[in-house]
Amino acid sequence: MNWSEMQPLLTQACQETLVMVAWSTLIAVVGGLPIGILLVLTDRDGLLQNTVVNKVLGQIVNIARSMPFIILMVALMSFTRWITGTTIGSTAAIVPLAIGGIPFFARLVETAVREVDGGLVEAVQSMGGSTWTIVRKVLVPEALPSLIASTTTTVIALIGYSAMAGTVGGGGLGDLAVRYGYQRFETGLMWITVAVLAVAISLIQLAGDTTARTLHRRGGRSGPGPRLRLLKAKEPAAADIGKVA
């Protein structure tokens, strides 16, 4: 197989992989972000402490994360057919990719949010801030660099999942590598597919790391962050003045 024959196949496979990963990442972020935050809020000493909710939600996330993606795809075939009308192709692959990505991203969000300085949360609480205000003004802005890094990790994981989806007719670069590179012994096409995946992952990792570092240098904070730090720094001084008086 020469390059003129490979090019249209590679172009179509890249487009399918891009669509699968983009949509599944969007759904994983939208679904995983609130779950990850809720795991922190309902944990012991959390703002919405609820042991039952935390344990049940944590177990669901753990079970979903531990399931191999190939098994997850097969288990969700009926649900995928109900959603998309088919179980074959890149559109159908988005469903298991998104469902597999949600618990993966949720755990990363939980880890990122736990790193936020508890003093900032206490400062907002002392000013009468609600739980929603703390989440919106403190937890998410302060954890933003880590959340960007978590999103990058999720995208790369979903690219790997999408390649596995190709083994069961999911389309994309994985399907191309299996159908042509393996079944038809087109070794050259297989190695080109591997190279494309390696370059794509490297570029995504570079972009994610650069964005995370840039946000970290800027503090990774939105508007209220500096004011909260200033308030936190001034509180001891005010207390000292009261003692002197």
PDB file of C-alpha atoms in Angstrom:
ATOM      1  CA  MET A   1       0.000   0.000   0.000  1.00  0.00           C
ATOM      2  CA  ASN A   2       1.495   3.326  -1.097  1.00  0.00           C
ATOM      3  CA  TRP A   3       1.072   6.759   0.500  1.00  0.00           C
ATOM      4  CA  SER A   4      -1.707   7.895  -1.852  1.00  0.00           C
ATOM      5  CA  GLU A   5      -3.779   4.939  -0.651  1.00  0.00           C
ATOM      6  CA  MET A   6      -2.866   5.441   3.006  1.00  0.00           C
ATOM      7  CA  GLN A   7      -3.587   9.177   3.173  1.00  0.00           C
ATOM      8  CA  PRO A   8      -7.411   9.110   2.868  1.00  0.00           C
ATOM      9  CA  LEU A   9      -7.589   6.239   5.363  1.00  0.00           C
ATOM     10  CA  LEU A  10      -5.408   8.087   7.854  1.00  0.00           C
ATOM     11  CA  THR A  11      -7.333  11.333   7.397  1.00  0.00           C
ATOM     12  CA  GLN A  12     -10.680   9.673   8.042  1.00  0.00           C
ATOM     13  CA  ALA A  13      -9.314   7.720  11.026  1.00  0.00           C
ATOM     14  CA  CYS A  14      -7.814  10.874  12.565  1.00  0.00           C
ATOM     15  CA  GLN A  15     -11.102  12.723  12.166  1.00  0.00           C
ATOM     16  CA  GLU A  16     -13.020   9.880  13.807  1.00  0.00           C
ATOM     17  CA  THR A  17     -10.565   9.723  16.714  1.00  0.00           C
ATOM     18  CA  LEU A  18     -10.730  13.498  17.156  1.00  0.00           C
ATOM     19  CA  VAL A  19     -14.528  13.447  17.304  1.00  0.00           C
ATOM     20  CA  MET A  20     -14.612  10.520  19.736  1.00  0.00           C
ATOM     21  CA  VAL A  21     -12.035  11.991  22.094  1.00  0.00           C
ATOM     22  CA  ALA A  22     -13.396  15.553  21.954  1.00  0.00           C
ATOM     23  CA  TRP A  23     -16.989  14.617  22.776  1.00  0.00           C
ATOM     24  CA  SER A  24     -16.084  12.015  25.379  1.00  0.00           C
ATOM     25  CA  THR A  25     -13.687  14.450  27.079  1.00  0.00           C
ATOM     26  CA  LEU A  26     -16.365  17.136  27.205  1.00  0.00           C
ATOM     27  CA  ILE A  27     -18.874  14.732  28.752  1.00  0.00           C
ATOM     28  CA  ALA A  28     -16.263  13.341  31.166  1.00  0.00           C
ATOM     29  CA  VAL A  29     -15.334  16.831  32.379  1.00  0.00           C
ATOM     30  CA  VAL A  30     -18.949  17.971  32.745  1.00  0.00           C
ATOM     31  CA  GLY A  31     -19.895  14.773  34.576  1.00  0.00           C
ATOM     32  CA  GLY A  32     -16.689  14.163  36.523  1.00  0.00           C
ATOM     33  CA  LEU A  33     -16.122  17.679  37.880  1.00  0.00           C
ATOM     34  CA  PRO A  34     -19.217  17.829  40.129  1.00  0.00           C
ATOM     35  CA  ILE A  35     -18.716  14.221  41.243  1.00  0.00           C
ATOM     36  CA  GLY A  36     -15.118  14.904  42.246  1.00  0.00           C
ATOM     37  CA  ILE A  37     -16.082  18.054  44.147  1.00  0.00           C
ATOM     38  CA  LEU A  38     -18.964  16.238  45.835  1.00  0.00           C
ATOM     39  CA  LEU A  39     -16.575  13.510  46.992  1.00  0.00           C
ATOM     40  CA  VAL A  40     -14.559  16.199  48.782  1.00  0.00           C
ATOM     41  CA  LEU A  41     -17.534  18.101  50.189  1.00  0.00           C
ATOM     42  CA  THR A  42     -19.235  14.986  51.613  1.00  0.00           C
ATOM     43  CA  ASP A  43     -16.061  13.522  53.075  1.00  0.00           C
ATOM     44  CA  ARG A  44     -15.225  13.638  56.777  1.00  0.00           C
ATOM     45  CA  ASP A  45     -14.827  17.280  57.887  1.00  0.00           C
ATOM     46  CA  GLY A  46     -16.208  18.389  54.520  1.00  0.00           C
ATOM     47  CA  LEU A  47     -18.632  21.279  54.063  1.00  0.00           C
ATOM     48  CA  LEU A  48     -21.466  18.845  53.295  1.00  0.00           C
ATOM     49  CA  GLN A  49     -20.273  15.961  55.431  1.00  0.00           C
ATOM     50  CA  ASN A  50     -22.350  12.876  54.681  1.00  0.00           C
ATOM     51  CA  THR A  51     -20.663   9.528  55.228  1.00  0.00           C
ATOM     52  CA  VAL A  52     -23.341   7.476  53.463  1.00  0.00           C
ATOM     53  CA  VAL A  53     -23.349   9.567  50.302  1.00  0.00           C
ATOM     54  CA  ASN A  54     -19.552   9.707  50.249  1.00  0.00           C
ATOM     55  CA  LYS A  55     -19.119   5.952  50.650  1.00  0.00           C
ATOM     56  CA  VAL A  56     -21.780   5.035  48.081  1.00  0.00           C
ATOM     57  CA  LEU A  57     -20.512   7.542  45.530  1.00  0.00           C
ATOM     58  CA  GLY A  58     -16.915   6.501  46.158  1.00  0.00           C
ATOM     59  CA  GLN A  59     -17.732   2.822  45.628  1.00  0.00           C
ATOM     60  CA  ILE A  60     -19.555   3.563  42.382  1.00  0.00           C
ATOM     61  CA  VAL A  61     -16.556   5.524  41.115  1.00  0.00           C
ATOM     62  CA  ASN A  62     -14.147   2.790  42.195  1.00  0.00           C
ATOM     63  CA  ILE A  63     -16.140   0.036  40.478  1.00  0.00           C
ATOM     64  CA  ALA A  64     -16.470   2.029  37.267  1.00  0.00           C
ATOM     65  CA  ARG A  65     -12.743   2.844  37.246  1.00  0.00           C
ATOM     66  CA  SER A  66     -11.676  -0.740  37.869  1.00  0.00           C
ATOM     67  CA  MET A  67     -13.618  -2.189  34.937  1.00  0.00           C
ATOM     68  CA  PRO A  68     -11.466  -2.839  31.834  1.00  0.00           C
ATOM     69  CA  PHE A  69     -12.604  -0.682  28.942  1.00  0.00           C
ATOM     70  CA  ILE A  70     -13.199  -3.579  26.542  1.00  0.00           C
ATOM     71  CA  ILE A  71     -15.525  -5.220  29.076  1.00  0.00           C
ATOM     72  CA  LEU A  72     -17.229  -1.886  29.680  1.00  0.00           C
ATOM     73  CA  MET A  73     -17.902  -1.483  25.956  1.00  0.00           C
ATOM     74  CA  VAL A  74     -19.471  -4.934  25.741  1.00  0.00           C
ATOM     75  CA  ALA A  75     -21.519  -4.404  28.909  1.00  0.00           C
ATOM     76  CA  LEU A  76     -22.875  -1.111  27.583  1.00  0.00           C
ATOM     77  CA  MET A  77     -23.815  -2.333  24.110  1.00  0.00           C
ATOM     78  CA  SER A  78     -27.557  -2.343  24.822  1.00  0.00           C
ATOM     79  CA  PHE A  79     -27.370   1.131  26.352  1.00  0.00           C
ATOM     80  CA  THR A  80     -25.215   2.360  23.469  1.00  0.00           C
ATOM     81  CA  ARG A  81     -27.718   1.011  20.912  1.00  0.00           C
ATOM     82  CA  TRP A  82     -30.546   2.740  22.815  1.00  0.00           C
ATOM     83  CA  ILE A  83     -28.664   6.069  22.774  1.00  0.00           C
ATOM     84  CA  THR A  84     -27.168   6.058  19.283  1.00  0.00           C
ATOM     85  CA  GLY A  85     -29.122   3.358  17.442  1.00  0.00           C
ATOM     86  CA  THR A  86     -25.983   1.333  16.740  1.00  0.00           C
ATOM     87  CA  THR A  87     -23.043  -0.311  18.472  1.00  0.00           C
ATOM     88  CA  ILE A  88     -20.540   0.139  15.634  1.00  0.00           C
ATOM     89  CA  GLY A  89     -18.648   3.237  14.579  1.00  0.00           C
ATOM     90  CA  SER A  90     -17.130   6.310  16.196  1.00  0.00           C
ATOM     91  CA  THR A  91     -20.487   7.760  17.280  1.00  0.00           C
ATOM     92  CA  ALA A  92     -21.357   4.621  19.222  1.00  0.00           C
ATOM     93  CA  ALA A  93     -17.887   4.542  20.809  1.00  0.00           C
ATOM     94  CA  ILE A  94     -18.466   7.955  22.403  1.00  0.00           C
ATOM     95  CA  VAL A  95     -20.955   6.452  24.896  1.00  0.00           C
ATOM     96  CA  PRO A  96     -18.597   3.957  26.614  1.00  0.00           C
ATOM     97  CA  LEU A  97     -15.685   6.382  26.271  1.00  0.00           C
ATOM     98  CA  ALA A  98     -17.614   9.081  28.124  1.00  0.00           C
ATOM     99  CA  ILE A  99     -18.918   6.707  30.790  1.00  0.00           C
ATOM    100  CA  GLY A 100     -15.432   5.318  31.327  1.00  0.00           C
ATOM    101  CA  GLY A 101     -13.939   8.815  31.459  1.00  0.00           C
ATOM    102  CA  ILE A 102     -16.317  10.273  34.056  1.00  0.00           C
ATOM    103  CA  PRO A 103     -15.106   8.257  37.094  1.00  0.00           C
ATOM    104  CA  PHE A 104     -11.497   8.532  35.907  1.00  0.00           C
ATOM    105  CA  PHE A 105     -11.705  12.329  35.804  1.00  0.00           C
ATOM    106  CA  ALA A 106     -13.744  12.482  39.030  1.00  0.00           C
ATOM    107  CA  ARG A 107     -10.918  10.908  41.047  1.00  0.00           C
ATOM    108  CA  LEU A 108      -8.412  13.319  39.535  1.00  0.00           C
ATOM    109  CA  VAL A 109     -10.682  16.228  40.431  1.00  0.00           C
ATOM    110  CA  GLU A 110     -10.988  14.949  43.991  1.00  0.00           C
ATOM    111  CA  THR A 111      -7.208  14.839  44.349  1.00  0.00           C
ATOM    112  CA  ALA A 112      -6.815  18.330  42.880  1.00  0.00           C
ATOM    113  CA  VAL A 113      -9.488  19.918  45.087  1.00  0.00           C
ATOM    114  CA  ARG A 114      -8.062  18.336  48.248  1.00  0.00           C
ATOM    115  CA  GLU A 115      -4.833  20.266  47.629  1.00  0.00           C
ATOM    116  CA  VAL A 116      -6.579  23.634  48.086  1.00  0.00           C
ATOM    117  CA  ASP A 117      -5.507  25.499  51.227  1.00  0.00           C
ATOM    118  CA  GLY A 118      -8.142  25.005  53.908  1.00  0.00           C
ATOM    119  CA  GLY A 119      -7.394  28.477  55.276  1.00  0.00           C
ATOM    120  CA  LEU A 120      -8.985  30.067  52.227  1.00  0.00           C
ATOM    121  CA  VAL A 121     -12.142  28.035  52.755  1.00  0.00           C
ATOM    122  CA  GLU A 122     -12.262  29.097  56.406  1.00  0.00           C
ATOM    123  CA  ALA A 123     -11.802  32.729  55.405  1.00  0.00           C
ATOM    124  CA  VAL A 124     -14.805  32.631  53.072  1.00  0.00           C
ATOM    125  CA  GLN A 125     -16.850  30.822  55.722  1.00  0.00           C
ATOM    126  CA  SER A 126     -15.991  33.501  58.271  1.00  0.00           C
ATOM    127  CA  MET A 127     -17.340  36.102  55.829  1.00  0.00           C
ATOM    128  CA  GLY A 128     -20.625  34.199  55.536  1.00  0.00           C
ATOM    129  CA  GLY A 129     -19.918  32.565  52.189  1.00  0.00           C
ATOM    130  CA  SER A 130     -22.194  29.692  51.180  1.00  0.00           C
ATOM    131  CA  THR A 131     -21.002  26.291  50.007  1.00  0.00           C
ATOM    132  CA  TRP A 132     -21.696  27.242  46.383  1.00  0.00           C
ATOM    133  CA  THR A 133     -19.654  30.435  46.841  1.00  0.00           C
ATOM    134  CA  ILE A 134     -16.747  28.462  48.277  1.00  0.00           C
ATOM    135  CA  VAL A 135     -16.848  25.992  45.383  1.00  0.00           C
ATOM    136  CA  ARG A 136     -17.115  28.716  42.740  1.00  0.00           C
ATOM    137  CA  LYS A 137     -14.771  31.283  44.235  1.00  0.00           C
ATOM    138  CA  VAL A 138     -12.187  29.174  46.045  1.00  0.00           C
ATOM    139  CA  LEU A 139     -12.063  25.447  45.288  1.00  0.00           C
ATOM    140  CA  VAL A 140     -12.292  25.515  41.495  1.00  0.00           C
ATOM    141  CA  PRO A 141     -10.120  28.636  40.884  1.00  0.00           C
ATOM    142  CA  GLU A 142      -7.433  27.526  43.334  1.00  0.00           C
ATOM    143  CA  ALA A 143      -7.313  24.011  41.892  1.00  0.00           C
ATOM    144  CA  LEU A 144      -7.420  25.184  38.267  1.00  0.00           C
ATOM    145  CA  PRO A 145      -3.786  24.341  37.328  1.00  0.00           C
ATOM    146  CA  SER A 146      -4.243  20.822  38.715  1.00  0.00           C
ATOM    147  CA  LEU A 147      -7.607  20.525  36.972  1.00  0.00           C
ATOM    148  CA  ILE A 148      -5.967  21.425  33.654  1.00  0.00           C
ATOM    149  CA  ALA A 149      -3.333  18.749  34.256  1.00  0.00           C
ATOM    150  CA  SER A 150      -6.101  16.288  35.149  1.00  0.00           C
ATOM    151  CA  THR A 151      -7.949  17.102  31.947  1.00  0.00           C
ATOM    152  CA  THR A 152      -4.763  16.494  29.960  1.00  0.00           C
ATOM    153  CA  THR A 153      -4.330  13.108  31.622  1.00  0.00           C
ATOM    154  CA  THR A 154      -7.960  12.264  30.852  1.00  0.00           C
ATOM    155  CA  VAL A 155      -7.613  13.201  27.181  1.00  0.00           C
ATOM    156  CA  ILE A 156      -4.548  10.984  26.818  1.00  0.00           C
ATOM    157  CA  ALA A 157      -6.311   8.099  28.570  1.00  0.00           C
ATOM    158  CA  LEU A 158      -9.328   8.492  26.280  1.00  0.00           C
ATOM    159  CA  ILE A 159      -7.083   8.391  23.228  1.00  0.00           C
ATOM    160  CA  GLY A 160      -5.846   5.033  24.474  1.00  0.00           C
ATOM    161  CA  TYR A 161      -9.411   3.892  25.116  1.00  0.00           C
ATOM    162  CA  SER A 162     -10.443   5.003  21.630  1.00  0.00           C
ATOM    163  CA  ALA A 163      -7.670   2.884  20.131  1.00  0.00           C
ATOM    164  CA  MET A 164      -9.006  -0.123  22.069  1.00  0.00           C
ATOM    165  CA  ALA A 165     -12.501   0.690  20.825  1.00  0.00           C
ATOM    166  CA  GLY A 166     -11.208   0.139  17.312  1.00  0.00           C
ATOM    167  CA  THR A 167     -10.728  -3.557  18.048  1.00  0.00           C
ATOM    168  CA  VAL A 168     -14.513  -3.991  18.285  1.00  0.00           C
ATOM    169  CA  GLY A 169     -15.503  -1.759  15.389  1.00  0.00           C
ATOM    170  CA  GLY A 170     -15.290   1.584  17.157  1.00  0.00           C
ATOM    171  CA  GLY A 171     -13.614   3.341  14.252  1.00  0.00           C
ATOM    172  CA  GLY A 172     -10.672   5.727  14.452  1.00  0.00           C
ATOM    173  CA  LEU A 173      -6.950   5.011  14.403  1.00  0.00           C
ATOM    174  CA  GLY A 174      -7.294   1.836  16.450  1.00  0.00           C
ATOM    175  CA  ASP A 175      -9.712   0.369  13.945  1.00  0.00           C
ATOM    176  CA  LEU A 176      -7.396   1.342  11.099  1.00  0.00           C
ATOM    177  CA  ALA A 177      -4.416  -0.316  12.770  1.00  0.00           C
ATOM    178  CA  VAL A 178      -6.360  -3.528  13.419  1.00  0.00           C
ATOM    179  CA  ARG A 179      -8.110  -3.861  10.044  1.00  0.00           C
ATOM    180  CA  TYR A 180      -5.188  -2.894   7.824  1.00  0.00           C
ATOM    181  CA  GLY A 181      -2.042  -3.110   9.914  1.00  0.00           C
ATOM    182  CA  TYR A 182      -2.834  -6.416  11.646  1.00  0.00           C
ATOM    183  CA  GLN A 183      -5.422  -8.299   9.602  1.00  0.00           C
ATOM    184  CA  ARG A 184      -4.017  -7.301   6.188  1.00  0.00           C
ATOM    185  CA  PHE A 185      -0.356  -7.274   7.273  1.00  0.00           C
ATOM    186  CA  GLU A 186       0.179  -3.648   6.252  1.00  0.00           C
ATOM    187  CA  THR A 187       3.063  -3.124   8.672  1.00  0.00           C
ATOM    188  CA  GLY A 188       3.950   0.282   7.259  1.00  0.00           C
ATOM    189  CA  LEU A 189       0.450   1.633   7.873  1.00  0.00           C
ATOM    190  CA  MET A 190       0.466   0.235  11.406  1.00  0.00           C
ATOM    191  CA  TRP A 191       3.690   2.015  12.281  1.00  0.00           C
ATOM    192  CA  ILE A 192       2.438   5.257  10.774  1.00  0.00           C
ATOM    193  CA  THR A 193      -0.679   4.946  12.935  1.00  0.00           C
ATOM    194  CA  VAL A 194       1.485   4.410  16.008  1.00  0.00           C
ATOM    195  CA  ALA A 195       3.574   7.453  15.086  1.00  0.00           C
ATOM    196  CA  VAL A 196       0.465   9.613  14.643  1.00  0.00           C
ATOM    197  CA  LEU A 197      -0.825   8.571  18.066  1.00  0.00           C
ATOM    198  CA  ALA A 198       2.575   9.222  19.672  1.00  0.00           C
ATOM    199  CA  VAL A 199       2.845  12.698  18.135  1.00  0.00           C
ATOM    200  CA  ALA A 200      -0.736  13.580  19.089  1.00  0.00           C
ATOM    201  CA  ILE A 201      -0.218  12.484  22.693  1.00  0.00           C
ATOM    202  CA  SER A 202       3.077  14.386  22.933  1.00  0.00           C
ATOM    203  CA  LEU A 203       1.501  17.593  21.620  1.00  0.00           C
ATOM    204  CA  ILE A 204      -1.494  17.302  23.954  1.00  0.00           C
ATOM    205  CA  GLN A 205       0.780  16.672  26.944  1.00  0.00           C
ATOM    206  CA  LEU A 206       2.961  19.643  25.994  1.00  0.00           C
ATOM    207  CA  ALA A 207      -0.043  21.935  25.626  1.00  0.00           C
ATOM    208  CA  GLY A 208      -1.541  20.777  28.928  1.00  0.00           C
ATOM    209  CA  ASP A 209       1.733  21.152  30.838  1.00  0.00           C
ATOM    210  CA  THR A 210       2.340  24.614  29.387  1.00  0.00           C
ATOM    211  CA  THR A 211      -1.151  25.795  30.289  1.00  0.00           C
ATOM    212  CA  ALA A 212      -0.928  24.368  33.811  1.00  0.00           C
ATOM    213  CA  ARG A 213       2.478  25.982  34.413  1.00  0.00           C
ATOM    214  CA  THR A 214       1.233  29.321  33.111  1.00  0.00           C
ATOM    215  CA  LEU A 215      -1.769  29.253  35.441  1.00  0.00           C
ATOM    216  CA  HIS A 216       0.418  28.155  38.341  1.00  0.00           C
ATOM    217  CA  ARG A 217       2.798  31.087  37.798  1.00  0.00           C
ATOM    218  CA  ARG A 218      -0.167  33.427  37.784  1.00  0.00           C
ATOM    219  CA  GLY A 219      -1.390  31.828  40.995  1.00  0.00           C
ATOM    220  CA  GLY A 220      -4.085  29.682  39.370  1.00  0.00           C
ATOM    221  CA  ARG A 221      -6.634  31.959  40.986  1.00  0.00           C
ATOM    222  CA  SER A 222      -9.512  34.125  39.947  1.00  0.00           C
ATOM    223  CA  GLY A 223     -10.325  37.564  41.300  1.00  0.00           C
ATOM    224  CA  PRO A 224     -11.170  36.780  44.953  1.00  0.00           C
ATOM    225  CA  GLY A 225      -7.972  34.782  45.529  1.00  0.00           C
ATOM    226  CA  PRO A 226      -5.579  37.676  46.270  1.00  0.00           C
ATOM    227  CA  ARG A 227      -8.188  39.399  48.468  1.00  0.00           C
ATOM    228  CA  LEU A 228      -8.648  36.207  50.466  1.00  0.00           C
ATOM    229  CA  ARG A 229      -4.900  35.893  50.985  1.00  0.00           C
ATOM    230  CA  LEU A 230      -4.727  39.543  52.012  1.00  0.00           C
ATOM    231  CA  LEU A 231      -7.596  39.061  54.459  1.00  0.00           C
ATOM    232  CA  LYS A 232      -5.942  35.981  55.869  1.00  0.00           C
ATOM    233  CA  ALA A 233      -2.674  37.878  56.354  1.00  0.00           C
ATOM    234  CA  LYS A 234      -4.343  40.843  58.042  1.00  0.00           C
ATOM    235  CA  GLU A 235      -6.421  38.887  60.544  1.00  0.00           C
ATOM    236  CA  PRO A 236      -3.508  38.180  62.968  1.00  0.00           C
ATOM    237  CA  ALA A 237      -2.472  41.814  62.806  1.00  0.00           C
ATOM    238  CA  ALA A 238      -5.968  42.936  63.732  1.00  0.00           C
ATOM    239  CA  ALA A 239      -6.007  40.521  66.640  1.00  0.00           C
ATOM    240  CA  ASP A 240      -2.663  41.852  67.860  1.00  0.00           C
ATOM    241  CA  ILE A 241      -3.982  45.424  67.738  1.00  0.00           C
ATOM    242  CA  GLY A 242      -6.972  44.341  69.841  1.00  0.00           C
ATOM    243  CA  LYS A 243      -4.647  42.868  72.462  1.00  0.00           C
ATOM    244  CA  VAL A 244      -2.551  46.038  72.607  1.00  0.00           C
ATOM    245  CA  ALA A 245      -5.673  48.174  72.991  1.00  0.00           C
TER     246      ALA A 245
END
